[in-house]
Short mmCIF file of C-alpha atoms in Angstrom, two decimals:
data_model
loop_
_atom_site.label_atom_id
_atom_site.label_comp_id
_atom_site.label_asym_id
_atom_site.label_seq_id
_atom_site.Cartn_x
_atom_site.Cartn_y
_atom_site.Cartn_z
CA MET B 1406 60.67 127.69 184.74
CA THR B 1407 60.81 129.23 180.49
CA ALA B 1408 59.73 125.91 179.37
CA LEU B 1409 55.94 125.83 180.88
CA THR B 1410 55.22 129.79 179.56
CA ASP B 1411 52.65 127.69 178.07
CA PHE B 1412 51.00 124.99 180.53
CA GLN B 1413 51.04 127.61 183.05
CA ARG B 1414 47.67 126.30 185.31
CA LEU B 1415 47.72 123.31 183.24
CA GLU B 1416 45.94 120.83 185.40
CA ALA B 1417 44.92 117.17 184.89
CA GLN B 1418 43.52 113.97 186.66
CA GLY B 1419 46.18 111.12 187.52
CA SER B 1420 46.03 108.46 189.37
CA TRP B 1421 48.11 108.46 192.71
CA ARG B 1422 50.07 105.99 194.13
CA ALA B 1423 52.21 107.07 197.60
CA ALA B 1424 53.99 103.78 198.51
CA PRO B 1425 53.19 100.37 196.45
CA ASP B 1426 51.28 98.49 198.85
CA ALA B 1427 49.21 102.04 198.97
CA PRO B 1428 45.79 102.26 197.09
CA LEU B 1429 45.51 104.16 194.00
CA ARG B 1430 44.03 107.71 194.74
CA GLU B 1431 42.52 110.02 192.04
CA VAL B 1432 44.65 113.32 192.73
CA ILE B 1433 43.99 116.97 190.60
CA VAL B 1434 48.18 116.93 189.07
CA SER B 1435 48.75 120.83 188.25
CA VAL B 1436 51.72 122.08 187.04
CA GLY B 1437 53.56 125.64 189.11
CA GLU B 1438 56.72 127.20 187.97
CA ALA B 1439 58.46 124.66 189.20
CA THR B 1440 56.78 121.40 190.73
CA LEU B 1441 54.11 119.23 190.13
CA VAL B 1442 51.55 119.47 192.84
CA LEU B 1443 49.36 116.38 193.34
CA SER B 1444 46.14 117.36 195.30
CA ASP B 1445 42.78 115.86 196.79
CA PRO B 1446 39.92 116.71 194.01
CA ARG B 1447 37.70 117.06 196.84
CA THR B 1448 39.12 119.67 199.22
CA ASP B 1449 42.06 120.99 196.84
CA ARG B 1450 44.35 119.60 199.32
CA PRO B 1451 47.56 119.10 198.36
CA LEU B 1452 48.73 116.15 198.91
CA SER B 1453 52.15 115.50 197.32
CA HIS B 1454 55.00 118.17 196.25
CA TRP B 1455 57.42 117.01 193.19
CA SER B 1456 60.21 119.44 191.89
CA LEU B 1457 59.72 119.62 188.27
CA PRO B 1458 63.25 118.82 186.75
CA ALA B 1459 63.53 115.73 189.28
CA VAL B 1460 60.26 114.07 187.92
CA ILE B 1461 61.37 110.93 185.33
CA GLN B 1462 58.43 108.87 183.50
CA LEU B 1463 58.97 104.85 184.27
CA ASN B 1464 57.38 103.96 181.15
CA PRO B 1465 58.60 106.08 177.97
CA GLY B 1466 56.02 106.12 175.51
CA ALA B 1467 53.61 104.36 177.10
CA LEU B 1468 49.65 105.15 178.08
CA PRO B 1469 49.13 106.00 180.35
CA ALA B 1470 52.46 108.28 181.54
CA VAL B 1471 53.71 106.56 184.82
CA TYR B 1472 55.89 109.15 187.27
CA ALA B 1473 58.49 109.42 190.17
CA PRO B 1474 59.28 112.07 191.80
CA GLY B 1475 62.83 111.16 190.76
CA LEU B 1476 65.61 108.80 190.77
CA GLY B 1477 65.78 106.47 194.14
CA SER B 1478 62.00 107.58 194.38
CA GLU B 1479 60.49 104.99 192.26
CA ASP B 1480 57.74 103.51 195.10
CA GLU B 1481 55.71 106.97 195.01
CA THR B 1482 53.83 106.77 191.43
CA VAL B 1483 51.52 108.63 189.58
CA ALA B 1484 49.81 107.82 186.94
CA ILE B 1485 48.81 110.10 183.63
CA ASP B 1486 46.91 109.88 180.16
CA ASP B 1487 46.40 113.61 179.68
CA PRO B 1488 48.46 114.08 176.28
CA LEU B 1489 48.99 118.02 176.94
CA MET B 1490 49.87 117.49 180.70
CA ILE B 1491 52.93 114.36 179.51
CA GLN B 1492 53.55 117.28 176.60
CA ALA B 1493 54.22 119.59 179.63
CA ILE B 1494 56.04 117.46 181.40
CA ALA B 1495 58.25 115.91 178.49
CA ARG B 1496 59.05 119.44 177.87
CA VAL B 1497 60.66 120.14 181.40
CA GLN B 1498 62.26 117.66 180.66
CA GLY B 1499 64.03 118.73 177.50
CA ALA B 1500 64.56 121.62 178.79
CA VAL B 1501 66.45 120.55 181.85
CA ALA B 1502 68.60 117.86 179.57
CA SER B 1503 69.17 120.85 177.21
CA HIS B 1504 70.25 123.14 180.02
CA ARG B 1505 72.75 120.15 181.54
CA ALA B 1506 74.08 119.52 178.39
CA HIS B 1507 75.00 123.16 177.92
CA SER B 1508 76.19 123.79 182.12
CA GLY B 1509 78.34 120.40 180.24
CA ARG B 1510 79.78 122.52 177.79
CA LEU B 1511 80.43 125.32 179.79
CA ARG B 1512 82.00 123.60 182.28
CA SER B 1513 84.49 122.48 179.98
CA GLY B 1514 84.99 124.62 178.06
CA LEU B 1515 86.45 126.29 180.81
CA LEU B 1516 88.13 123.58 182.36
CA VAL B 1517 90.03 123.39 178.65
CA LEU B 1518 90.70 127.31 179.15
CA ALA B 1519 92.09 127.46 182.38
CA ILE B 1520 94.37 124.70 181.52
CA LEU B 1521 95.24 126.75 178.48
CA ALA B 1522 96.68 129.52 181.10
CA VAL B 1523 97.84 126.88 183.30
CA LEU B 1524 99.70 125.56 180.30
CA GLY B 1525 100.68 129.18 178.63
CA GLY B 1526 101.91 130.68 182.35
CA LEU B 1527 104.37 127.13 182.52
CA VAL B 1528 105.30 128.32 178.92
CA PHE B 1529 106.71 131.88 180.50
CA TRP B 1530 107.97 130.53 183.91
CA LEU B 1531 109.09 127.47 183.18
CA PRO B 1532 111.95 128.39 180.91
CA GLY B 1533 113.11 131.20 183.62
CA ALA B 1534 112.33 128.65 186.63
CA LEU B 1535 115.41 126.65 185.01
CA VAL B 1536 117.21 129.10 184.33
CA ALA B 1537 117.32 130.69 187.94
CA HIS B 1538 117.54 126.81 188.96
CA ALA B 1539 120.68 126.09 187.04
CA ALA B 1540 122.72 128.86 188.27
CA ARG B 1541 121.70 128.86 191.64
CA ILE B 1542 122.75 125.27 191.90
CA ALA B 1543 125.68 125.63 189.95
CA PRO B 1544 128.58 124.41 192.32
CA PRO B 1545 131.62 126.16 192.99
CA ALA B 1546 133.92 124.55 189.68
CA GLN B 1547 131.27 125.63 187.17
CA ALA B 1548 130.15 129.13 188.83
CA ARG B 1549 134.60 129.69 187.74
CA ASP B 1550 133.99 128.30 184.75
CA MET B 1551 131.52 130.25 183.69
CA GLY B 1552 133.96 133.27 185.04
CA TRP B 1553 136.92 132.34 182.78
CA ALA B 1554 134.23 132.30 179.75
CA ILE B 1555 133.21 135.28 180.12
CA LEU B 1556 136.55 136.45 180.95
CA ALA B 1557 137.42 134.88 177.44
CA ASP B 1558 134.53 136.78 175.77
CA LEU B 1559 135.40 140.33 177.87
CA GLU B 1560 138.72 139.61 176.11
CA GLN B 1561 137.54 140.63 172.83
CA GLY B 1562 136.71 143.88 173.66
CA SER B 1563 139.91 144.11 176.15
CA GLY B 1564 142.66 143.22 175.04
CA ALA B 1565 144.27 139.59 176.08
CA VAL B 1566 144.54 138.69 180.07
CA CYS B 1567 148.20 140.04 181.30
CA ARG B 1568 150.01 137.47 182.42
CA ARG B 1569 153.75 138.41 183.72
CA GLU B 1570 154.37 136.01 185.97
CA SER B 1571 156.14 138.34 188.29
CA GLY B 1572 152.95 140.52 188.36
CA GLN B 1573 150.92 137.92 188.35
CA ALA B 1574 152.09 136.52 191.56
CA VAL B 1575 151.59 140.08 193.33
CA LEU B 1576 148.04 139.76 192.73
CA ASP B 1577 147.66 135.64 193.70
CA TRP B 1578 149.10 137.18 197.38
CA LEU B 1579 147.59 139.83 196.88
CA ALA B 1580 143.42 138.32 196.24
CA PRO B 1581 143.05 136.30 199.67
CA GLN B 1582 144.02 139.44 201.72
CA LEU B 1583 141.50 141.95 200.06
CA LEU B 1584 138.45 139.96 198.70
CA GLY B 1585 138.40 136.61 200.50
CA PRO B 1586 140.76 132.81 200.10
CA ASP B 1587 139.42 132.00 196.98
CA ALA B 1588 139.35 135.48 194.35
CA ALA B 1589 141.07 135.22 191.17
CA ILE B 1590 142.15 138.56 189.80
CA ARG B 1591 143.35 139.25 185.96
CA VAL B 1592 144.38 142.58 184.31
CA VAL B 1593 143.75 143.50 180.64
CA PRO B 1594 145.27 145.79 178.55
CA GLY B 1595 142.55 147.82 178.42
CA PRO B 1596 140.26 150.24 180.17
CA ILE B 1597 136.87 148.46 181.12
CA GLY B 1598 135.36 151.24 183.69
CA GLY B 1599 137.57 149.63 187.06
CA ALA B 1600 137.22 146.18 188.25
CA ARG B 1601 134.36 143.81 187.45
CA ARG B 1602 133.29 141.08 189.62
CA LEU B 1603 132.74 137.89 187.20
CA PRO B 1604 131.32 134.29 188.31
CA GLY B 1605 133.53 132.58 190.27
CA ASP B 1606 134.60 135.15 192.58
CA ILE B 1607 136.94 136.19 189.24
CA TYR B 1608 137.67 140.04 189.21
CA VAL B 1609 138.98 141.95 186.24
CA ILE B 1610 140.93 144.84 186.24
CA GLY B 1611 142.04 147.28 183.81
CA SER B 1612 145.83 148.28 183.41
CA ASP B 1613 144.20 151.66 183.52
CA LEU B 1614 143.97 151.42 186.93
CA LEU B 1615 148.03 150.72 187.32
CA ARG B 1616 150.09 152.77 184.87
CA THR B 1617 149.15 155.85 185.57
CA ALA B 1618 148.25 155.67 189.68
CA SER B 1619 150.86 156.43 192.57
CA GLY B 1620 150.17 153.12 194.37
CA PRO B 1621 147.95 150.59 194.42
CA GLU B 1622 145.32 151.72 196.36
CA SER B 1623 143.36 152.96 194.30
CA ALA B 1624 142.60 149.47 192.18
CA ALA B 1625 142.44 148.10 195.75
CA ALA B 1626 139.45 149.95 196.23
CA HIS B 1627 138.11 149.59 192.88
CA LEU B 1628 138.13 145.28 193.37
CA ILE B 1629 136.85 145.98 197.16
CA ALA B 1630 133.75 148.52 195.63
CA ALA B 1631 133.04 145.23 192.40
CA ARG B 1632 132.52 142.92 195.61
CA LEU B 1633 131.11 144.93 197.83
CA ALA B 1634 128.17 145.93 194.89
CA THR B 1635 127.36 142.55 194.00
CA ARG B 1636 126.66 138.72 194.69
CA ASP B 1637 127.95 136.13 193.12
CA GLU B 1638 124.52 134.49 193.26
CA ASP B 1639 122.79 137.29 190.74
CA LEU B 1640 126.43 137.21 188.21
CA ARG B 1641 125.41 133.71 188.00
CA GLN B 1642 122.04 134.35 187.74
CA ASN B 1643 122.64 136.90 185.12
CA ALA B 1644 125.10 135.11 183.10
CA ALA B 1645 122.78 131.87 182.90
CA ARG B 1646 119.84 133.64 181.57
CA HIS B 1647 121.92 135.45 178.66
CA ALA B 1648 123.06 131.27 178.08
CA GLY B 1649 120.04 130.82 177.67
CA LEU B 1650 117.68 127.79 178.25
CA LEU B 1651 119.37 124.72 176.59
CA ALA B 1652 122.67 126.30 177.82
CA SER B 1653 121.76 126.38 181.44
CA LEU B 1654 120.24 122.49 180.74
CA ARG B 1655 123.53 121.37 179.58
CA LEU B 1656 124.78 122.76 182.85
CA MET B 1657 122.98 121.17 184.96
CA THR B 1658 123.26 117.95 183.34
CA LEU B 1659 126.37 118.17 182.18
CA GLY B 1660 128.28 120.29 184.82
CA HIS B 1661 129.71 122.63 181.66
CA LEU B 1662 128.22 125.22 179.39
CA PRO B 1663 128.60 125.37 175.90
CA GLN B 1664 131.78 126.60 173.79
CA ASP B 1665 129.85 129.97 172.90
CA ALA B 1666 127.78 130.32 175.76
CA MET B 1667 129.13 133.57 176.96
CA ARG B 1668 129.35 135.36 173.64
CA GLY B 1669 128.73 138.41 173.65
CA PHE B 1670 128.23 139.01 177.53
CA GLY B 1671 131.29 140.47 178.28
CA ALA B 1672 130.61 142.79 175.62
CA MET B 1673 127.43 144.15 177.02
CA MET B 1674 129.02 144.04 180.58
CA LEU B 1675 131.11 146.52 179.89
CA SER B 1676 128.41 148.38 178.07
CA ALA B 1677 127.19 149.71 181.34
CA PRO B 1678 129.28 151.34 184.37
CA PRO B 1679 129.96 149.16 187.41
CA PRO B 1680 127.52 149.08 189.93
CA ARG B 1681 128.94 150.74 192.74
CA PRO B 1682 128.31 149.93 196.67
CA THR B 1683 127.17 152.68 199.30
CA ASP B 1684 130.14 155.24 200.77
CA ALA B 1685 129.06 153.34 204.17
CA ASP B 1686 129.93 150.32 203.26
CA LEU B 1687 133.04 150.95 201.50
CA LEU B 1688 134.66 153.11 203.55
CA SER B 1689 134.21 150.64 205.97
CA SER B 1690 135.17 147.63 204.12
CA LEU B 1691 138.22 150.31 203.37
CA THR B 1692 139.33 150.89 206.76
CA GLU B 1693 139.37 147.32 207.82
CA ARG B 1694 141.49 146.63 205.17
CA GLY B 1695 143.80 149.78 205.88
CA ILE B 1696 143.37 151.80 202.53
CA PRO B 1697 142.38 154.97 201.98
CA ALA B 1698 139.48 156.20 199.97
CA GLU B 1699 140.87 158.91 198.62
CA PRO B 1700 142.64 157.59 195.38
CA TYR B 1701 139.49 155.75 194.30
CA ALA B 1702 137.48 158.58 195.04
CA ARG B 1703 139.22 160.60 192.47
CA THR B 1704 139.30 158.07 189.60
CA LEU B 1705 135.80 158.42 189.98
CA ASP B 1706 135.47 162.29 189.45
CA PRO B 1707 139.27 163.92 189.55
CA THR B 1708 137.27 167.35 190.61
CA GLY B 1709 136.17 165.16 194.10
CA GLN B 1710 133.14 167.45 193.86
CA THR B 1711 130.78 164.44 193.36
CA VAL B 1712 132.38 161.81 195.74
CA LEU B 1713 132.60 164.15 198.56
CA PRO B 1714 131.72 161.89 201.09
CA LEU B 1715 134.43 159.71 200.42
CA ILE B 1716 137.05 162.03 200.82
CA GLU B 1717 135.65 163.59 203.41
CA GLY B 1718 134.95 159.78 205.00
CA ASP B 1719 138.31 158.69 203.95
CA PRO B 1720 140.05 157.30 207.42
CA PHE B 1721 143.84 157.98 206.27
CA ARG B 1722 143.04 161.54 205.01
CA ASN B 1723 144.71 162.77 207.48
CA ALA B 1724 147.74 160.07 208.21
CA PRO B 1725 148.75 157.35 205.92
CA PRO B 1726 148.11 153.83 207.01
CA ALA B 1727 150.39 152.10 209.88
CA ARG B 1728 151.80 149.14 206.63
CA ALA B 1729 151.72 149.67 203.10
CA LEU B 1730 149.68 147.54 201.05
CA LEU B 1731 152.50 146.59 198.43
CA THR B 1732 155.95 146.73 199.13
CA ASP B 1733 157.82 148.87 196.16
CA GLU B 1734 158.92 145.39 194.59
CA GLN B 1735 155.59 144.17 194.22
CA TRP B 1736 154.05 147.54 193.15
CA LEU B 1737 156.69 147.47 190.19
CA ALA B 1738 155.52 144.27 189.85
CA LEU B 1739 152.37 144.95 189.30
CA GLN B 1740 152.51 147.62 187.00
CA GLN B 1741 154.81 145.75 184.54
CA ILE B 1742 151.97 143.12 184.24
CA CYS B 1743 150.78 143.75 181.22
CA ALA B 1744 154.79 144.08 179.55
CA GLY B 1745 155.02 141.17 178.78
#
């Protein structure tokens, strides 16, 4: 123990009492590296070993100094009047107290650092977790509100949604057959790179897929591809992240987003090409619905070189589907949906 460097092999006489009713006995008190040894002066046989850090003085400031092995062990005592020995024991006690204080400060510092680390982690994690939770628990009506808000923003770059009633009636009839009972399809004048799926099972296509096509098959395949390539929950998550923490909290508590929460999201969405499903998944879904794949593939690559698996895997490459997707009247009405 470094506190006892100056007191190695220090010895002094003391009066030891092994128990309250035991007689006093003269002993030699010696200091070891971490112990106080009480020995028989005639035989040098150790009678008791005390741990130096645990030793306590029962009568601080008095002489002779009376010590006990530690708290709870006051029945055994030794009285010492040698100043050097008393100084040695006092130095050990001071060193132990200093070490405990330092350890306490170290533990407190580590605890503070741990708390700060946890709080720092929460600062970075909690907002994202709340946003994700808001998107995850949004009921269908709120998810659709998010989708309509995105569509309103998307109209800023692609033009207002085409609303000719005869054309929209065809879309309303077609949507549940292609995409599911709750799906809604809208057409915008400008090209948007295919079909886009929005939260709430809303789908948007550009009128370019209708104006120049020979039939509805290409647009229908784009809509199915958009459904296969994206999950509604992922769309809600992306929209909620764009809206931010406060808007997401408002969605959870009040049930709706601020009016401008989706501002810029439509433009950001159109800046990237729409995701594509695997060819196998798309071909399977098109086959099930009686829709050929080649018209869709040619809109992606008119040469057909990069979409050859879709063209060669087209289930209706050699024979058309048994039933047309739309009648001629329906197709004409759909083509004119943006006519006014």
